[in-house]
Structure formats: C-alpha cells, structure tokens
Amino acid sequence: MNKKNLAIITGGTSGIGASITKLLKQNNFIAIANYMYNTAEAENFSKKNDIEIFKWDVSNFEECQKNVQIIEKKYNTTTSILINNAGITNDRMMHKMTIEEWESTIRVNLFSCFNMSRAVIQQMRNNEFGRIINISSVNALSGCVGQTNYSASKAGVIGFTKSLALESINKGITVNAIAPGYTDTAMTKKMPVEIIGKIKNLIPAKRLCNPKEIADTMLFLINAPAITGATINVNGGLYMQ
Ligand code: NAI
C-alpha cells in the first residue's frame, strides 16, 4: 500500500483517537485529526506531534462534506483511510433520560459514521481502494445499565459496518469495527473511581485497555485486505464474563 495516503481520524486529538493519529503518522500516513471540544488540548497535541487539526462537528452532515473537501484540496489527494472514532456518552437510566441525551448520542456516535463515510466513499470507489474503521464498544454487544442511548448507537455502528462492507469489498474497500472495552481515556476518567475499581475486577485482564492497544488493532486492520465486516473485540476478555 502507498503509505503516503491521507488518513482522517475523527476525535483524533485525545484518548484513543490521539493514539491512532500518532501511530498513523509514524507509519507515514498523512494523518489529519478532527476534533470538536477542548481547543487548547487539541492545539497542544497538534504542536507537540506536528499533526494538522481541523475543528468541526461530525454530527453535522454539511460540516463533514465541507471539511473533507477542504482537507483533500489542501493535500491535493483523496482520503484513503477514514477512522470514525469521535464519540460521546450521556449516561442516564431510561426512566430519566431526556430526548436531547438520546438524540445527541445517536447523532454524534452513529450519524457521524454516515456523514463522514458519505463524504469519502465515492472517491474510494473510484480509486478502488479504501479503509473505513468505526469505533463501536463492548457495551454495544453486552448492553450496559444507563446506556440505552450509547449501546444503541454503538450497536448501530456494527450493522452499518457490515452493510457498507458488503457494498464496498468489490471496490477494494474494507469496512471494519473495533469494539474496545473500558480504556484509559478522558471518557473513563469521568466515571466514579469506585465504579472503575469494580469494573477492573470484572475484567479477566484485571486492568483497563490502553489507547495504544486500540491503535495497534487499527493498523493491523489497515494492512488486512481480506478482513471486512468484522468487529474486533479489544477488551481484556470482558465480553466473555
Ligand atoms: P475521548 O473523550 O478522549 O475522545 C472523544 C473525542 O471525540 C474527543 O476528541 C472529542 O473532541 C471528539 N468528539 C466528541 N464529539 C464530537 C463531535 N460532535 N464532533 C467531532 N468530534 C467530537 O474518548 P475516548 O475514550 O478516546 O473515545 C474514543 C472512542 O472510543 C469513542 O467513540 C468512544 O465511544 C469509544 N470507546 C471508548 C471506550 C473507553 O472506555 N474509553 C470504550 C469503548 C468505546
């Protein structure tokens, strides 16, 4: 594969996304990180790693189309690798969940996959090459108390992945998902310490995953032309519990 390929990583300046962006740059991809919140952190990441960052909301269809065009024009190439990583949680028990908490979670976690894939898929088909990797979650498979919105969005990501994989493999494009278990990032840092302690006890590996372990799986999938429509579990054995 020509490693001077353009890779766009949504939510690529923090946590799992930051690890993926850095690893792709180290592997000679043109790695571009999208982000939405915490501009200071994103700018710091950009400076420290010499990675270009672009701010837009991946739940917004028009913003995705516009920014992909801007990036492709700037680098005078089309996108070869799309990592749909941006995601949020808005946890609450169903009987207390608001429609806004439901809708924003589905929009950021699931609509984003459509919005971004729609922006790159035609060119990937024309080029007869592409890799799309979507970040799901162990909780899409197992369910989780307080996460009807999140689990539904991440289960939707798996169905989306399989259908787009079937549509695309004859054009040299693979589409896969990774379902991380609890991973040591800002998302888990905002959970109560005692809950994280209990979760660690439940995980057969007795620890959280680290973001680099998710990034390594990503690189493996990028280099695996015969793997498509798969959901790779990276969770220290949690799903088997
Ligand atoms: P994080 O909170 O560190 O990163 C999420 C990133 O998404 C941030 O950079 C944020 O700016 C970006 N983002 C959020 N809303 C956005 C929007 N509307 N437009 C553009 N960017 C937006 O979280 P983390 O843990 O690195 O999560 C990355 C992905 O991994 C998410 O999809 C998450 O659901 C998933 N995941 C995380 C797990 C964990 O335990 N940390 C476990 C399973 C899945």
PDB file of C-alpha atoms and ligand atoms in Angstrom:
ATOM      1  CA  MET A   1       0.000   0.000   0.000  1.00  0.00           C
ATOM      2  CA  ASN A   2       1.191   3.522  -0.747  1.00  0.00           C
ATOM      3  CA  LYS A   3       1.749   4.857   2.752  1.00  0.00           C
ATOM      4  CA  LYS A   4       1.597   8.494   1.588  1.00  0.00           C
ATOM      5  CA  ASN A   5      -2.135   8.105   1.958  1.00  0.00           C
ATOM      6  CA  LEU A   6      -4.438  10.628   3.518  1.00  0.00           C
ATOM      7  CA  ALA A   7      -5.997   9.415   6.775  1.00  0.00           C
ATOM      8  CA  ILE A   8      -8.737  11.347   8.595  1.00  0.00           C
ATOM      9  CA  ILE A   9      -9.308  10.477  12.237  1.00  0.00           C
ATOM     10  CA  THR A  10     -12.406  11.952  13.883  1.00  0.00           C
ATOM     11  CA  GLY A  11     -11.968  12.855  17.529  1.00  0.00           C
ATOM     12  CA  GLY A  12      -8.290  12.404  16.748  1.00  0.00           C
ATOM     13  CA  THR A  13      -6.688  14.734  19.278  1.00  0.00           C
ATOM     14  CA  SER A  14      -7.450  12.942  22.535  1.00  0.00           C
ATOM     15  CA  GLY A  15      -7.677   9.477  24.057  1.00  0.00           C
ATOM     16  CA  ILE A  16      -7.951   6.570  21.616  1.00  0.00           C
ATOM     17  CA  GLY A  17      -8.094   8.920  18.613  1.00  0.00           C
ATOM     18  CA  ALA A  18      -4.847  10.660  19.549  1.00  0.00           C
ATOM     19  CA  SER A  19      -3.082   7.329  19.824  1.00  0.00           C
ATOM     20  CA  ILE A  20      -4.387   6.312  16.384  1.00  0.00           C
ATOM     21  CA  THR A  21      -3.398   9.632  14.784  1.00  0.00           C
ATOM     22  CA  LYS A  22       0.158   9.411  16.157  1.00  0.00           C
ATOM     23  CA  LEU A  23       0.582   5.785  15.086  1.00  0.00           C
ATOM     24  CA  LEU A  24      -0.618   6.507  11.542  1.00  0.00           C
ATOM     25  CA  LYS A  25       1.770   9.467  11.277  1.00  0.00           C
ATOM     26  CA  GLN A  26       4.637   7.282  12.494  1.00  0.00           C
ATOM     27  CA  ASN A  27       3.682   4.847   9.735  1.00  0.00           C
ATOM     28  CA  ASN A  28       3.998   7.556   7.075  1.00  0.00           C
ATOM     29  CA  PHE A  29       0.355   8.326   6.524  1.00  0.00           C
ATOM     30  CA  ILE A  30      -0.752  11.946   6.182  1.00  0.00           C
ATOM     31  CA  ALA A  31      -2.726  11.834   9.419  1.00  0.00           C
ATOM     32  CA  ILE A  32      -5.277  14.615   9.943  1.00  0.00           C
ATOM     33  CA  ALA A  33      -7.120  14.897  13.259  1.00  0.00           C
ATOM     34  CA  ASN A  34     -10.627  16.272  13.598  1.00  0.00           C
ATOM     35  CA  TYR A  35     -11.856  17.461  16.992  1.00  0.00           C
ATOM     36  CA  MET A  36     -14.752  19.413  18.463  1.00  0.00           C
ATOM     37  CA  TYR A  37     -14.093  20.327  22.085  1.00  0.00           C
ATOM     38  CA  ASN A  38     -11.134  21.438  24.175  1.00  0.00           C
ATOM     39  CA  THR A  39      -9.339  23.563  21.600  1.00  0.00           C
ATOM     40  CA  ALA A  40      -6.354  24.216  23.893  1.00  0.00           C
ATOM     41  CA  GLU A  41      -5.731  20.482  24.302  1.00  0.00           C
ATOM     42  CA  ALA A  42      -6.118  19.951  20.534  1.00  0.00           C
ATOM     43  CA  GLU A  43      -3.689  22.778  19.685  1.00  0.00           C
ATOM     44  CA  ASN A  44      -1.186  21.431  22.159  1.00  0.00           C
ATOM     45  CA  PHE A  45      -1.499  17.956  20.615  1.00  0.00           C
ATOM     46  CA  SER A  46      -1.025  19.457  17.150  1.00  0.00           C
ATOM     47  CA  LYS A  47       2.140  21.375  18.106  1.00  0.00           C
ATOM     48  CA  LYS A  48       3.690  18.553  20.076  1.00  0.00           C
ATOM     49  CA  ASN A  49       3.162  15.953  17.345  1.00  0.00           C
ATOM     50  CA  ASP A  50       3.293  18.141  14.238  1.00  0.00           C
ATOM     51  CA  ILE A  51      -0.152  16.955  13.187  1.00  0.00           C
ATOM     52  CA  GLU A  52      -2.705  19.195  11.485  1.00  0.00           C
ATOM     53  CA  ILE A  53      -6.047  19.541  13.268  1.00  0.00           C
ATOM     54  CA  PHE A  54      -9.472  20.624  11.984  1.00  0.00           C
ATOM     55  CA  LYS A  55     -12.398  21.589  14.178  1.00  0.00           C
ATOM     56  CA  TRP A  56     -15.901  20.564  13.129  1.00  0.00           C
ATOM     57  CA  ASP A  57     -18.942  18.734  14.426  1.00  0.00           C
ATOM     58  CA  VAL A  58     -19.123  15.214  12.974  1.00  0.00           C
ATOM     59  CA  SER A  59     -22.831  15.002  13.765  1.00  0.00           C
ATOM     60  CA  ASN A  60     -23.418  17.730  11.167  1.00  0.00           C
ATOM     61  CA  PHE A  61     -23.670  16.395   7.599  1.00  0.00           C
ATOM     62  CA  GLU A  62     -22.772  19.625   5.792  1.00  0.00           C
ATOM     63  CA  GLU A  63     -19.759  20.326   8.019  1.00  0.00           C
ATOM     64  CA  CYS A  64     -18.387  16.849   7.274  1.00  0.00           C
ATOM     65  CA  GLN A  65     -18.757  17.287   3.499  1.00  0.00           C
ATOM     66  CA  LYS A  66     -17.208  20.776   3.617  1.00  0.00           C
ATOM     67  CA  ASN A  67     -14.219  19.893   5.791  1.00  0.00           C
ATOM     68  CA  VAL A  68     -13.345  16.713   3.903  1.00  0.00           C
ATOM     69  CA  GLN A  69     -13.291  18.800   0.708  1.00  0.00           C
ATOM     70  CA  ILE A  70     -11.070  21.437   2.341  1.00  0.00           C
ATOM     71  CA  ILE A  71      -8.589  18.801   3.570  1.00  0.00           C
ATOM     72  CA  GLU A  72      -8.478  16.924   0.267  1.00  0.00           C
ATOM     73  CA  LYS A  73      -7.961  20.157  -1.668  1.00  0.00           C
ATOM     74  CA  LYS A  74      -5.172  21.254   0.663  1.00  0.00           C
ATOM     75  CA  TYR A  75      -3.306  17.951   0.329  1.00  0.00           C
ATOM     76  CA  ASN A  76      -4.251  17.539  -3.313  1.00  0.00           C
ATOM     77  CA  THR A  77      -5.355  13.955  -2.812  1.00  0.00           C
ATOM     78  CA  THR A  78      -8.377  11.946  -1.729  1.00  0.00           C
ATOM     79  CA  THR A  79      -8.978  10.152   1.549  1.00  0.00           C
ATOM     80  CA  SER A  80      -7.721   6.549   1.724  1.00  0.00           C
ATOM     81  CA  ILE A  81      -8.289   5.894   5.415  1.00  0.00           C
ATOM     82  CA  LEU A  82     -11.266   7.063   7.474  1.00  0.00           C
ATOM     83  CA  ILE A  83     -11.335   6.367  11.202  1.00  0.00           C
ATOM     84  CA  ASN A  84     -14.749   7.124  12.707  1.00  0.00           C
ATOM     85  CA  ASN A  85     -13.621   7.438  16.303  1.00  0.00           C
ATOM     86  CA  ALA A  86     -15.397  10.535  17.714  1.00  0.00           C
ATOM     87  CA  GLY A  87     -17.924   9.577  20.336  1.00  0.00           C
ATOM     88  CA  ILE A  88     -19.714  10.755  23.446  1.00  0.00           C
ATOM     89  CA  THR A  89     -21.580   9.307  26.390  1.00  0.00           C
ATOM     90  CA  ASN A  90     -24.684  10.801  28.003  1.00  0.00           C
ATOM     91  CA  ASP A  91     -25.427   8.135  30.583  1.00  0.00           C
ATOM     92  CA  ARG A  92     -28.740   8.040  32.430  1.00  0.00           C
ATOM     93  CA  MET A  93     -31.322   5.433  33.340  1.00  0.00           C
ATOM     94  CA  MET A  94     -34.053   5.156  30.712  1.00  0.00           C
ATOM     95  CA  HIS A  95     -36.787   6.447  33.011  1.00  0.00           C
ATOM     96  CA  LYS A  96     -34.834   9.692  33.484  1.00  0.00           C
ATOM     97  CA  MET A  97     -33.188  10.098  30.065  1.00  0.00           C
ATOM     98  CA  THR A  98     -34.139  13.187  28.076  1.00  0.00           C
ATOM     99  CA  ILE A  99     -34.785  13.197  24.351  1.00  0.00           C
ATOM    100  CA  GLU A 100     -31.743  15.507  23.983  1.00  0.00           C
ATOM    101  CA  GLU A 101     -29.481  12.936  25.701  1.00  0.00           C
ATOM    102  CA  TRP A 102     -30.848  10.232  23.429  1.00  0.00           C
ATOM    103  CA  GLU A 103     -30.637  12.237  20.217  1.00  0.00           C
ATOM    104  CA  SER A 104     -27.222  13.852  20.702  1.00  0.00           C
ATOM    105  CA  THR A 105     -25.631  10.479  21.499  1.00  0.00           C
ATOM    106  CA  ILE A 106     -27.104   8.809  18.426  1.00  0.00           C
ATOM    107  CA  ARG A 107     -26.170  11.787  16.261  1.00  0.00           C
ATOM    108  CA  VAL A 108     -22.530  12.020  17.376  1.00  0.00           C
ATOM    109  CA  ASN A 109     -21.844   8.271  17.563  1.00  0.00           C
ATOM    110  CA  LEU A 110     -23.884   6.913  14.631  1.00  0.00           C
ATOM    111  CA  PHE A 111     -24.877   9.718  12.253  1.00  0.00           C
ATOM    112  CA  SER A 112     -21.180  10.668  12.201  1.00  0.00           C
ATOM    113  CA  CYS A 113     -20.359   7.332  10.540  1.00  0.00           C
ATOM    114  CA  PHE A 114     -22.840   8.096   7.749  1.00  0.00           C
ATOM    115  CA  ASN A 115     -21.808  11.761   7.478  1.00  0.00           C
ATOM    116  CA  MET A 116     -18.103  11.004   7.176  1.00  0.00           C
ATOM    117  CA  SER A 117     -18.329   7.814   5.107  1.00  0.00           C
ATOM    118  CA  ARG A 118     -20.700   9.554   2.683  1.00  0.00           C
ATOM    119  CA  ALA A 119     -18.057  12.268   2.200  1.00  0.00           C
ATOM    120  CA  VAL A 120     -15.306   9.827   1.156  1.00  0.00           C
ATOM    121  CA  ILE A 121     -16.909   6.681  -0.260  1.00  0.00           C
ATOM    122  CA  GLN A 122     -17.402   7.754  -3.878  1.00  0.00           C
ATOM    123  CA  GLN A 123     -13.720   8.669  -4.277  1.00  0.00           C
ATOM    124  CA  MET A 124     -12.648   5.439  -2.565  1.00  0.00           C
ATOM    125  CA  ARG A 125     -14.808   3.545  -5.075  1.00  0.00           C
ATOM    126  CA  ASN A 126     -13.263   5.496  -7.961  1.00  0.00           C
ATOM    127  CA  ASN A 127      -9.764   4.743  -6.599  1.00  0.00           C
ATOM    128  CA  GLU A 128     -10.658   1.097  -5.925  1.00  0.00           C
ATOM    129  CA  PHE A 129      -9.020   1.399  -2.523  1.00  0.00           C
ATOM    130  CA  GLY A 130     -10.124   2.449   0.937  1.00  0.00           C
ATOM    131  CA  ARG A 131     -10.211   1.572   4.617  1.00  0.00           C
ATOM    132  CA  ILE A 132     -13.025   2.644   6.925  1.00  0.00           C
ATOM    133  CA  ILE A 133     -12.756   1.675  10.578  1.00  0.00           C
ATOM    134  CA  ASN A 134     -15.530   2.524  13.013  1.00  0.00           C
ATOM    135  CA  ILE A 135     -15.180   2.538  16.774  1.00  0.00           C
ATOM    136  CA  SER A 136     -18.009   0.644  18.459  1.00  0.00           C
ATOM    137  CA  SER A 137     -17.905  -0.566  22.086  1.00  0.00           C
ATOM    138  CA  VAL A 138     -18.113  -3.724  24.185  1.00  0.00           C
ATOM    139  CA  ASN A 139     -21.331  -2.216  25.549  1.00  0.00           C
ATOM    140  CA  ALA A 140     -22.934  -2.466  22.095  1.00  0.00           C
ATOM    141  CA  LEU A 141     -22.641  -6.233  22.475  1.00  0.00           C
ATOM    142  CA  SER A 142     -23.290  -6.683  26.180  1.00  0.00           C
ATOM    143  CA  GLY A 143     -25.620  -3.770  26.933  1.00  0.00           C
ATOM    144  CA  CYS A 144     -24.977  -1.588  29.973  1.00  0.00           C
ATOM    145  CA  VAL A 145     -27.124  -0.045  32.680  1.00  0.00           C
ATOM    146  CA  GLY A 146     -27.594   3.674  31.997  1.00  0.00           C
ATOM    147  CA  GLN A 147     -26.505   3.400  28.372  1.00  0.00           C
ATOM    148  CA  THR A 148     -29.586   2.649  26.242  1.00  0.00           C
ATOM    149  CA  ASN A 149     -28.594   5.593  24.033  1.00  0.00           C
ATOM    150  CA  TYR A 150     -24.874   4.744  23.832  1.00  0.00           C
ATOM    151  CA  SER A 151     -25.367   0.973  23.368  1.00  0.00           C
ATOM    152  CA  ALA A 152     -27.967   1.559  20.644  1.00  0.00           C
ATOM    153  CA  SER A 153     -25.649   3.979  18.821  1.00  0.00           C
ATOM    154  CA  LYS A 154     -22.660   1.626  19.037  1.00  0.00           C
ATOM    155  CA  ALA A 155     -24.737  -1.432  18.022  1.00  0.00           C
ATOM    156  CA  GLY A 156     -25.906   0.645  15.065  1.00  0.00           C
ATOM    157  CA  VAL A 157     -22.254   1.184  14.165  1.00  0.00           C
ATOM    158  CA  ILE A 158     -21.798  -2.603  13.852  1.00  0.00           C
ATOM    159  CA  GLY A 159     -24.769  -3.015  11.488  1.00  0.00           C
ATOM    160  CA  PHE A 160     -23.615  -0.003   9.476  1.00  0.00           C
ATOM    161  CA  THR A 161     -20.140  -1.538   9.226  1.00  0.00           C
ATOM    162  CA  LYS A 162     -21.400  -4.888   7.919  1.00  0.00           C
ATOM    163  CA  SER A 163     -23.683  -3.395   5.279  1.00  0.00           C
ATOM    164  CA  LEU A 164     -21.115  -0.907   3.990  1.00  0.00           C
ATOM    165  CA  ALA A 165     -18.528  -3.719   3.952  1.00  0.00           C
ATOM    166  CA  LEU A 166     -20.804  -5.811   1.717  1.00  0.00           C
ATOM    167  CA  GLU A 167     -21.402  -2.849  -0.589  1.00  0.00           C
ATOM    168  CA  SER A 168     -17.715  -1.977  -0.877  1.00  0.00           C
ATOM    169  CA  ILE A 169     -15.431  -5.021  -0.942  1.00  0.00           C
ATOM    170  CA  ASN A 170     -15.718  -5.417  -4.721  1.00  0.00           C
ATOM    171  CA  LYS A 171     -14.163  -1.946  -4.980  1.00  0.00           C
ATOM    172  CA  GLY A 172     -11.133  -2.754  -2.823  1.00  0.00           C
ATOM    173  CA  ILE A 173     -12.591  -1.039   0.227  1.00  0.00           C
ATOM    174  CA  THR A 174     -12.728  -2.765   3.619  1.00  0.00           C
ATOM    175  CA  VAL A 175     -15.000  -1.599   6.424  1.00  0.00           C
ATOM    176  CA  ASN A 176     -14.493  -2.899   9.949  1.00  0.00           C
ATOM    177  CA  ALA A 177     -15.333  -2.047  13.532  1.00  0.00           C
ATOM    178  CA  ILE A 178     -13.353  -2.240  16.733  1.00  0.00           C
ATOM    179  CA  ALA A 179     -15.246  -2.762  19.976  1.00  0.00           C
ATOM    180  CA  PRO A 180     -12.972  -1.552  22.770  1.00  0.00           C
ATOM    181  CA  GLY A 181     -13.573  -2.478  26.351  1.00  0.00           C
ATOM    182  CA  TYR A 182     -13.025   0.093  29.092  1.00  0.00           C
ATOM    183  CA  THR A 183      -9.990   2.098  28.004  1.00  0.00           C
ATOM    184  CA  ASP A 184      -7.898   4.543  29.972  1.00  0.00           C
ATOM    185  CA  THR A 185      -9.010   7.907  28.493  1.00  0.00           C
ATOM    186  CA  ALA A 186     -10.963  11.041  29.490  1.00  0.00           C
ATOM    187  CA  MET A 187     -14.182   9.068  28.891  1.00  0.00           C
ATOM    188  CA  THR A 188     -13.415   6.603  31.699  1.00  0.00           C
ATOM    189  CA  LYS A 189     -11.693   9.231  33.885  1.00  0.00           C
ATOM    190  CA  LYS A 190     -15.047  10.978  34.258  1.00  0.00           C
ATOM    191  CA  MET A 191     -16.536   7.798  35.822  1.00  0.00           C
ATOM    192  CA  PRO A 192     -16.513   7.439  39.646  1.00  0.00           C
ATOM    193  CA  VAL A 193     -13.295   5.801  40.910  1.00  0.00           C
ATOM    194  CA  GLU A 194     -15.204   3.107  42.840  1.00  0.00           C
ATOM    195  CA  ILE A 195     -17.104   2.091  39.676  1.00  0.00           C
ATOM    196  CA  ILE A 196     -13.827   1.828  37.723  1.00  0.00           C
ATOM    197  CA  GLY A 197     -12.428  -0.308  40.570  1.00  0.00           C
ATOM    198  CA  LYS A 198     -15.398  -2.684  40.301  1.00  0.00           C
ATOM    199  CA  ILE A 199     -15.078  -2.810  36.501  1.00  0.00           C
ATOM    200  CA  LYS A 200     -11.361  -3.667  36.722  1.00  0.00           C
ATOM    201  CA  ASN A 201     -12.248  -6.578  38.989  1.00  0.00           C
ATOM    202  CA  LEU A 202     -14.715  -7.872  36.402  1.00  0.00           C
ATOM    203  CA  ILE A 203     -12.213  -7.718  33.536  1.00  0.00           C
ATOM    204  CA  PRO A 204     -10.266 -11.008  33.249  1.00  0.00           C
ATOM    205  CA  ALA A 205      -7.105  -8.990  32.447  1.00  0.00           C
ATOM    206  CA  LYS A 206      -7.731  -7.006  35.696  1.00  0.00           C
ATOM    207  CA  ARG A 207      -6.902  -3.716  34.005  1.00  0.00           C
ATOM    208  CA  LEU A 208      -8.270  -1.181  31.545  1.00  0.00           C
ATOM    209  CA  CYS A 209      -7.087  -1.296  27.922  1.00  0.00           C
ATOM    210  CA  ASN A 210      -4.680   1.426  26.914  1.00  0.00           C
ATOM    211  CA  PRO A 211      -5.324   3.561  23.803  1.00  0.00           C
ATOM    212  CA  LYS A 212      -2.189   2.250  22.028  1.00  0.00           C
ATOM    213  CA  GLU A 213      -3.687  -1.260  22.089  1.00  0.00           C
ATOM    214  CA  ILE A 214      -6.704   0.021  20.129  1.00  0.00           C
ATOM    215  CA  ALA A 215      -4.424   1.909  17.713  1.00  0.00           C
ATOM    216  CA  ASP A 216      -2.336  -1.212  17.056  1.00  0.00           C
ATOM    217  CA  THR A 217      -5.509  -3.129  16.159  1.00  0.00           C
ATOM    218  CA  MET A 218      -6.410  -0.312  13.775  1.00  0.00           C
ATOM    219  CA  LEU A 219      -3.082  -0.556  11.979  1.00  0.00           C
ATOM    220  CA  PHE A 220      -3.495  -4.314  11.707  1.00  0.00           C
ATOM    221  CA  LEU A 221      -6.900  -3.824  10.027  1.00  0.00           C
ATOM    222  CA  ILE A 222      -5.488  -1.226   7.639  1.00  0.00           C
ATOM    223  CA  ASN A 223      -2.971  -3.829   6.477  1.00  0.00           C
ATOM    224  CA  ALA A 224      -5.542  -6.646   6.182  1.00  0.00           C
ATOM    225  CA  PRO A 225      -7.269  -6.517   2.783  1.00  0.00           C
ATOM    226  CA  ALA A 226      -9.252  -9.727   3.342  1.00  0.00           C
ATOM    227  CA  ILE A 227     -10.804  -8.706   6.652  1.00  0.00           C
ATOM    228  CA  THR A 228     -14.062  -6.839   6.140  1.00  0.00           C
ATOM    229  CA  GLY A 229     -17.335  -6.524   8.027  1.00  0.00           C
ATOM    230  CA  ALA A 230     -15.611  -7.708  11.191  1.00  0.00           C
ATOM    231  CA  THR A 231     -15.963  -6.396  14.713  1.00  0.00           C
ATOM    232  CA  ILE A 232     -12.730  -6.929  16.621  1.00  0.00           C
ATOM    233  CA  ASN A 233     -13.098  -7.116  20.399  1.00  0.00           C
ATOM    234  CA  VAL A 234     -10.253  -5.458  22.300  1.00  0.00           C
ATOM    235  CA  ASN A 235     -11.346  -5.683  25.891  1.00  0.00           C
ATOM    236  CA  GLY A 236      -9.082  -7.814  28.089  1.00  0.00           C
ATOM    237  CA  GLY A 237     -11.660 -10.627  27.980  1.00  0.00           C
ATOM    238  CA  LEU A 238     -14.508  -8.559  29.441  1.00  0.00           C
ATOM    239  CA  TYR A 239     -17.148  -9.658  26.919  1.00  0.00           C
ATOM    240  CA  MET A 240     -16.714 -13.310  27.932  1.00  0.00           C
ATOM    241  CA  GLN A 241     -17.636 -12.556  31.547  1.00  0.00           C
TER     242      GLN A 241
HETATM  243  P1  NAI B   1     -12.357  10.983  24.404  1.00  0.00           P
HETATM  244  O1  NAI B   1     -13.482  11.714  25.084  1.00  0.00           O
HETATM  245  O2  NAI B   1     -10.974  11.114  24.897  1.00  0.00           O
HETATM  246  O3  NAI B   1     -12.362  11.295  22.842  1.00  0.00           O
HETATM  247  C1  NAI B   1     -13.519  11.538  22.124  1.00  0.00           C
HETATM  248  C2  NAI B   1     -13.170  12.518  21.035  1.00  0.00           C
HETATM  249  O4  NAI B   1     -14.328  12.739  20.245  1.00  0.00           O
HETATM  250  C3  NAI B   1     -12.730  13.892  21.554  1.00  0.00           C
HETATM  251  O5  NAI B   1     -11.571  14.281  20.853  1.00  0.00           O
HETATM  252  C4  NAI B   1     -13.884  14.815  21.199  1.00  0.00           C
HETATM  253  O6  NAI B   1     -13.459  16.134  20.889  1.00  0.00           O
HETATM  254  C5  NAI B   1     -14.425  14.126  19.977  1.00  0.00           C
HETATM  255  N1  NAI B   1     -15.801  14.491  19.723  1.00  0.00           N
HETATM  256  C6  NAI B   1     -16.864  14.374  20.553  1.00  0.00           C
HETATM  257  N2  NAI B   1     -17.950  14.862  19.948  1.00  0.00           N
HETATM  258  C7  NAI B   1     -17.578  15.280  18.722  1.00  0.00           C
HETATM  259  C8  NAI B   1     -18.245  15.880  17.629  1.00  0.00           C
HETATM  260  N3  NAI B   1     -19.557  16.148  17.679  1.00  0.00           N
HETATM  261  N4  NAI B   1     -17.534  16.189  16.519  1.00  0.00           N
HETATM  262  C9  NAI B   1     -16.211  15.929  16.449  1.00  0.00           C
HETATM  263  N5  NAI B   1     -15.525  15.362  17.449  1.00  0.00           N
HETATM  264  C10 NAI B   1     -16.202  15.046  18.570  1.00  0.00           C
HETATM  265  O7  NAI B   1     -12.860   9.467  24.434  1.00  0.00           O
HETATM  266  P2  NAI B   1     -12.162   8.102  24.011  1.00  0.00           P
HETATM  267  O8  NAI B   1     -12.287   7.220  25.164  1.00  0.00           O
HETATM  268  O9  NAI B   1     -10.860   8.296  23.377  1.00  0.00           O
HETATM  269  O10 NAI B   1     -13.241   7.597  22.931  1.00  0.00           O
HETATM  270  C11 NAI B   1     -12.951   7.378  21.560  1.00  0.00           C
HETATM  271  C12 NAI B   1     -13.999   6.432  21.000  1.00  0.00           C
HETATM  272  O11 NAI B   1     -13.879   5.163  21.645  1.00  0.00           O
HETATM  273  C13 NAI B   1     -15.433   6.879  21.216  1.00  0.00           C
HETATM  274  O12 NAI B   1     -16.212   6.593  20.082  1.00  0.00           O
HETATM  275  C14 NAI B   1     -15.888   6.033  22.390  1.00  0.00           C
HETATM  276  O13 NAI B   1     -17.287   5.867  22.411  1.00  0.00           O
HETATM  277  C15 NAI B   1     -15.152   4.749  22.111  1.00  0.00           C
HETATM  278  N6  NAI B   1     -14.985   3.878  23.248  1.00  0.00           N
HETATM  279  C16 NAI B   1     -14.301   4.298  24.365  1.00  0.00           C
HETATM  280  C17 NAI B   1     -14.155   3.454  25.432  1.00  0.00           C
HETATM  281  C18 NAI B   1     -13.429   3.870  26.682  1.00  0.00           C
HETATM  282  O14 NAI B   1     -13.512   3.129  27.680  1.00  0.00           O
HETATM  283  N7  NAI B   1     -12.695   4.973  26.696  1.00  0.00           N
HETATM  284  C19 NAI B   1     -14.709   2.090  25.424  1.00  0.00           C
HETATM  285  C20 NAI B   1     -15.389   1.747  24.201  1.00  0.00           C
HETATM  286  C21 NAI B   1     -15.516   2.609  23.165  1.00  0.00           C
END
